JSON list of C-alpha atoms in Angstrom, two decimals:
[
{"chain": "S", "resi": 181, "resn": "THR", "atom": "CA", "xyz": [-0.01, -0.01, 0.00]},
{"chain": "S", "resi": 182, "resn": "LEU", "atom": "CA", "xyz": [0.98, 3.66, -0.28]},
{"chain": "S", "resi": 183, "resn": "LEU", "atom": "CA", "xyz": [1.23, 4.06, 3.48]},
{"chain": "S", "resi": 184, "resn": "GLU", "atom": "CA", "xyz": [3.69, 1.18, 3.78]},
{"chain": "S", "resi": 185, "resn": "ALA", "atom": "CA", "xyz": [5.83, 2.65, 1.01]},
{"chain": "S", "resi": 186, "resn": "GLN", "atom": "CA", "xyz": [5.73, 6.05, 2.67]},
{"chain": "S", "resi": 187, "resn": "ARG", "atom": "CA", "xyz": [6.93, 4.53, 5.97]},
{"chain": "S", "resi": 188, "resn": "VAL", "atom": "CA", "xyz": [9.86, 2.92, 4.21]},
{"chain": "S", "resi": 189, "resn": "LEU", "atom": "CA", "xyz": [10.76, 6.14, 2.41]},
{"chain": "S", "resi": 190, "resn": "GLU", "atom": "CA", "xyz": [10.57, 8.20, 5.60]},
{"chain": "S", "resi": 191, "resn": "ALA", "atom": "CA", "xyz": [12.80, 5.71, 7.45]},
{"chain": "S", "resi": 192, "resn": "GLU", "atom": "CA", "xyz": [15.38, 5.62, 4.62]},
{"chain": "S", "resi": 193, "resn": "THR", "atom": "CA", "xyz": [15.57, 9.37, 4.00]},
{"chain": "S", "resi": 194, "resn": "PRO", "atom": "CA", "xyz": [17.97, 11.31, 6.24]},
{"chain": "S", "resi": 195, "resn": "GLY", "atom": "CA", "xyz": [16.50, 14.31, 8.04]},
{"chain": "S", "resi": 196, "resn": "GLY", "atom": "CA", "xyz": [12.99, 12.82, 8.16]},
{"chain": "S", "resi": 197, "resn": "GLN", "atom": "CA", "xyz": [10.54, 12.88, 11.02]},
{"chain": "S", "resi": 198, "resn": "GLY", "atom": "CA", "xyz": [12.53, 10.25, 12.90]},
{"chain": "S", "resi": 199, "resn": "GLY", "atom": "CA", "xyz": [15.62, 12.46, 12.88]},
{"chain": "S", "resi": 200, "resn": "GLY", "atom": "CA", "xyz": [14.69, 14.20, 16.12]},
{"chain": "S", "resi": 201, "resn": "SER", "atom": "CA", "xyz": [15.39, 17.66, 14.72]},
{"chain": "S", "resi": 202, "resn": "GLY", "atom": "CA", "xyz": [11.93, 18.99, 15.56]},
{"chain": "S", "resi": 203, "resn": "SER", "atom": "CA", "xyz": [9.61, 20.00, 12.77]},
{"chain": "S", "resi": 204, "resn": "THR", "atom": "CA", "xyz": [10.81, 19.35, 9.22]},
{"chain": "S", "resi": 205, "resn": "ALA", "atom": "CA", "xyz": [9.81, 20.94, 5.95]},
{"chain": "S", "resi": 206, "resn": "TRP", "atom": "CA", "xyz": [8.70, 17.62, 4.48]},
{"chain": "S", "resi": 207, "resn": "ARG", "atom": "CA", "xyz": [7.31, 14.24, 5.32]},
{"chain": "S", "resi": 208, "resn": "PHE", "atom": "CA", "xyz": [6.21, 11.24, 3.30]},
{"chain": "S", "resi": 209, "resn": "ILE", "atom": "CA", "xyz": [3.53, 9.70, 5.56]},
{"chain": "S", "resi": 210, "resn": "ASP", "atom": "CA", "xyz": [-0.06, 10.84, 4.95]},
{"chain": "S", "resi": 211, "resn": "THR", "atom": "CA", "xyz": [0.69, 12.71, 1.75]},
{"chain": "S", "resi": 212, "resn": "PRO", "atom": "CA", "xyz": [-1.06, 12.08, -1.58]},
{"chain": "S", "resi": 213, "resn": "LEU", "atom": "CA", "xyz": [0.64, 9.86, -4.21]},
{"chain": "S", "resi": 214, "resn": "ASN", "atom": "CA", "xyz": [1.60, 12.83, -6.36]},
{"chain": "S", "resi": 215, "resn": "GLU", "atom": "CA", "xyz": [3.33, 14.58, -3.45]},
{"chain": "S", "resi": 216, "resn": "THR", "atom": "CA", "xyz": [5.08, 11.32, -2.46]},
{"chain": "S", "resi": 217, "resn": "LEU", "atom": "CA", "xyz": [6.43, 10.92, -6.02]},
{"chain": "S", "resi": 218, "resn": "TYR", "atom": "CA", "xyz": [7.59, 14.54, -6.05]},
{"chain": "S", "resi": 219, "resn": "GLN", "atom": "CA", "xyz": [9.36, 14.16, -2.70]},
{"chain": "S", "resi": 220, "resn": "CYS", "atom": "CA", "xyz": [11.07, 10.98, -3.97]},
{"chain": "S", "resi": 221, "resn": "PHE", "atom": "CA", "xyz": [12.72, 13.02, -6.73]},
{"chain": "S", "resi": 222, "resn": "CYS", "atom": "CA", "xyz": [13.57, 15.82, -4.34]},
{"chain": "S", "resi": 223, "resn": "HIS", "atom": "CA", "xyz": [15.36, 13.40, -2.02]},
{"chain": "S", "resi": 224, "resn": "GLY", "atom": "CA", "xyz": [17.05, 11.21, -4.60]},
{"chain": "S", "resi": 225, "resn": "HIS", "atom": "CA", "xyz": [14.75, 8.23, -4.58]},
{"chain": "S", "resi": 226, "resn": "ALA", "atom": "CA", "xyz": [14.06, 8.15, -8.33]},
{"chain": "S", "resi": 227, "resn": "ALA", "atom": "CA", "xyz": [14.10, 4.35, -8.53]},
{"chain": "S", "resi": 228, "resn": "TYR", "atom": "CA", "xyz": [11.53, 4.11, -5.74]},
{"chain": "S", "resi": 229, "resn": "ALA", "atom": "CA", "xyz": [9.38, 6.70, -7.48]},
{"chain": "S", "resi": 230, "resn": "GLU", "atom": "CA", "xyz": [9.46, 4.56, -10.63]},
{"chain": "S", "resi": 231, "resn": "LYS", "atom": "CA", "xyz": [8.36, 1.51, -8.59]},
{"chain": "S", "resi": 232, "resn": "LEU", "atom": "CA", "xyz": [5.44, 3.48, -7.14]},
{"chain": "S", "resi": 233, "resn": "ARG", "atom": "CA", "xyz": [4.50, 4.72, -10.60]},
{"chain": "S", "resi": 234, "resn": "VAL", "atom": "CA", "xyz": [4.18, 1.15, -11.86]},
{"chain": "S", "resi": 235, "resn": "ASP", "atom": "CA", "xyz": [2.42, -0.14, -8.72]},
{"chain": "S", "resi": 236, "resn": "PHE", "atom": "CA", "xyz": [-0.20, 2.64, -8.71]},
{"chain": "S", "resi": 237, "resn": "LYS", "atom": "CA", "xyz": [-0.56, 2.93, -12.51]},
{"chain": "S", "resi": 238, "resn": "VAL", "atom": "CA", "xyz": [0.20, 6.66, -12.72]},
{"chain": "S", "resi": 239, "resn": "PRO", "atom": "CA", "xyz": [-0.79, 8.10, -16.14]},
{"chain": "S", "resi": 240, "resn": "GLU", "atom": "CA", "xyz": [2.13, 9.12, -18.32]},
{"chain": "S", "resi": 241, "resn": "LYS", "atom": "CA", "xyz": [1.22, 12.83, -18.55]},
{"chain": "S", "resi": 242, "resn": "ARG", "atom": "CA", "xyz": [0.97, 13.12, -14.78]},
{"chain": "S", "resi": 243, "resn": "TRP", "atom": "CA", "xyz": [4.24, 11.17, -14.36]},
{"chain": "S", "resi": 244, "resn": "TRP", "atom": "CA", "xyz": [6.11, 13.52, -16.68]},
{"chain": "S", "resi": 245, "resn": "ARG", "atom": "CA", "xyz": [4.83, 16.61, -14.87]},
{"chain": "S", "resi": 246, "resn": "ILE", "atom": "CA", "xyz": [5.69, 15.27, -11.42]},
{"chain": "S", "resi": 247, "resn": "LYS", "atom": "CA", "xyz": [9.11, 14.04, -12.49]},
{"chain": "S", "resi": 248, "resn": "LEU", "atom": "CA", "xyz": [9.88, 17.34, -14.22]},
{"chain": "S", "resi": 249, "resn": "ARG", "atom": "CA", "xyz": [8.88, 19.35, -11.18]},
{"chain": "S", "resi": 250, "resn": "GLY", "atom": "CA", "xyz": [10.87, 17.07, -8.82]},
{"chain": "S", "resi": 251, "resn": "LEU", "atom": "CA", "xyz": [14.05, 17.10, -10.88]},
{"chain": "S", "resi": 252, "resn": "VAL", "atom": "CA", "xyz": [13.92, 20.89, -11.20]},
{"chain": "S", "resi": 253, "resn": "SER", "atom": "CA", "xyz": [13.35, 21.30, -7.49]},
{"chain": "S", "resi": 254, "resn": "ALA", "atom": "CA", "xyz": [16.29, 18.98, -6.73]},
{"chain": "S", "resi": 255, "resn": "ARG", "atom": "CA", "xyz": [18.36, 20.89, -9.32]},
{"chain": "S", "resi": 256, "resn": "ALA", "atom": "CA", "xyz": [19.27, 17.54, -10.91]},
{"chain": "S", "resi": 257, "resn": "TRP", "atom": "CA", "xyz": [20.13, 19.13, -14.28]},
{"chain": "S", "resi": 258, "resn": "GLU", "atom": "CA", "xyz": [21.96, 16.11, -15.71]},
{"chain": "S", "resi": 259, "resn": "ALA", "atom": "CA", "xyz": [19.09, 13.79, -14.84]},
{"chain": "S", "resi": 260, "resn": "LEU", "atom": "CA", "xyz": [16.64, 16.32, -16.27]},
{"chain": "S", "resi": 261, "resn": "TRP", "atom": "CA", "xyz": [18.62, 16.48, -19.51]},
{"chain": "S", "resi": 262, "resn": "ALA", "atom": "CA", "xyz": [18.71, 12.72, -19.81]},
{"chain": "S", "resi": 263, "resn": "PHE", "atom": "CA", "xyz": [14.98, 12.57, -19.10]},
{"chain": "S", "resi": 264, "resn": "SER", "atom": "CA", "xyz": [14.25, 15.12, -21.79]},
{"chain": "S", "resi": 265, "resn": "GLN", "atom": "CA", "xyz": [16.30, 13.25, -24.37]},
{"chain": "S", "resi": 266, "resn": "ALA", "atom": "CA", "xyz": [14.79, 9.84, -23.60]},
{"chain": "S", "resi": 267, "resn": "ARG", "atom": "CA", "xyz": [11.80, 10.22, -25.93]},
{"chain": "S", "resi": 268, "resn": "ARG", "atom": "CA", "xyz": [9.16, 12.64, -27.05]},
{"chain": "S", "resi": 269, "resn": "PRO", "atom": "CA", "xyz": [7.23, 13.98, -24.02]},
{"chain": "S", "resi": 270, "resn": "PRO", "atom": "CA", "xyz": [3.45, 13.53, -23.92]},
{"chain": "S", "resi": 271, "resn": "ILE", "atom": "CA", "xyz": [2.96, 17.05, -22.51]}
]
């Protein structure tokens, strides 16, 4: 389920709610699927985001928008370039 995946992501991501640093600017648990996918890209969990995309059958247009927004937010310019060259975007 999405909640189980979010628990795993929150445990594996440094600086999460379990870090003891008080309130954080992000969290995975209890967020919608789109926000979870976006946060995966922001925190370097692109492979896990791809797994969630397949498990929850995210439409291609939505996937491209979320991935684009996440890679830009993470300033992952090389990954963004490779993503843009992969094939013709549906958006």
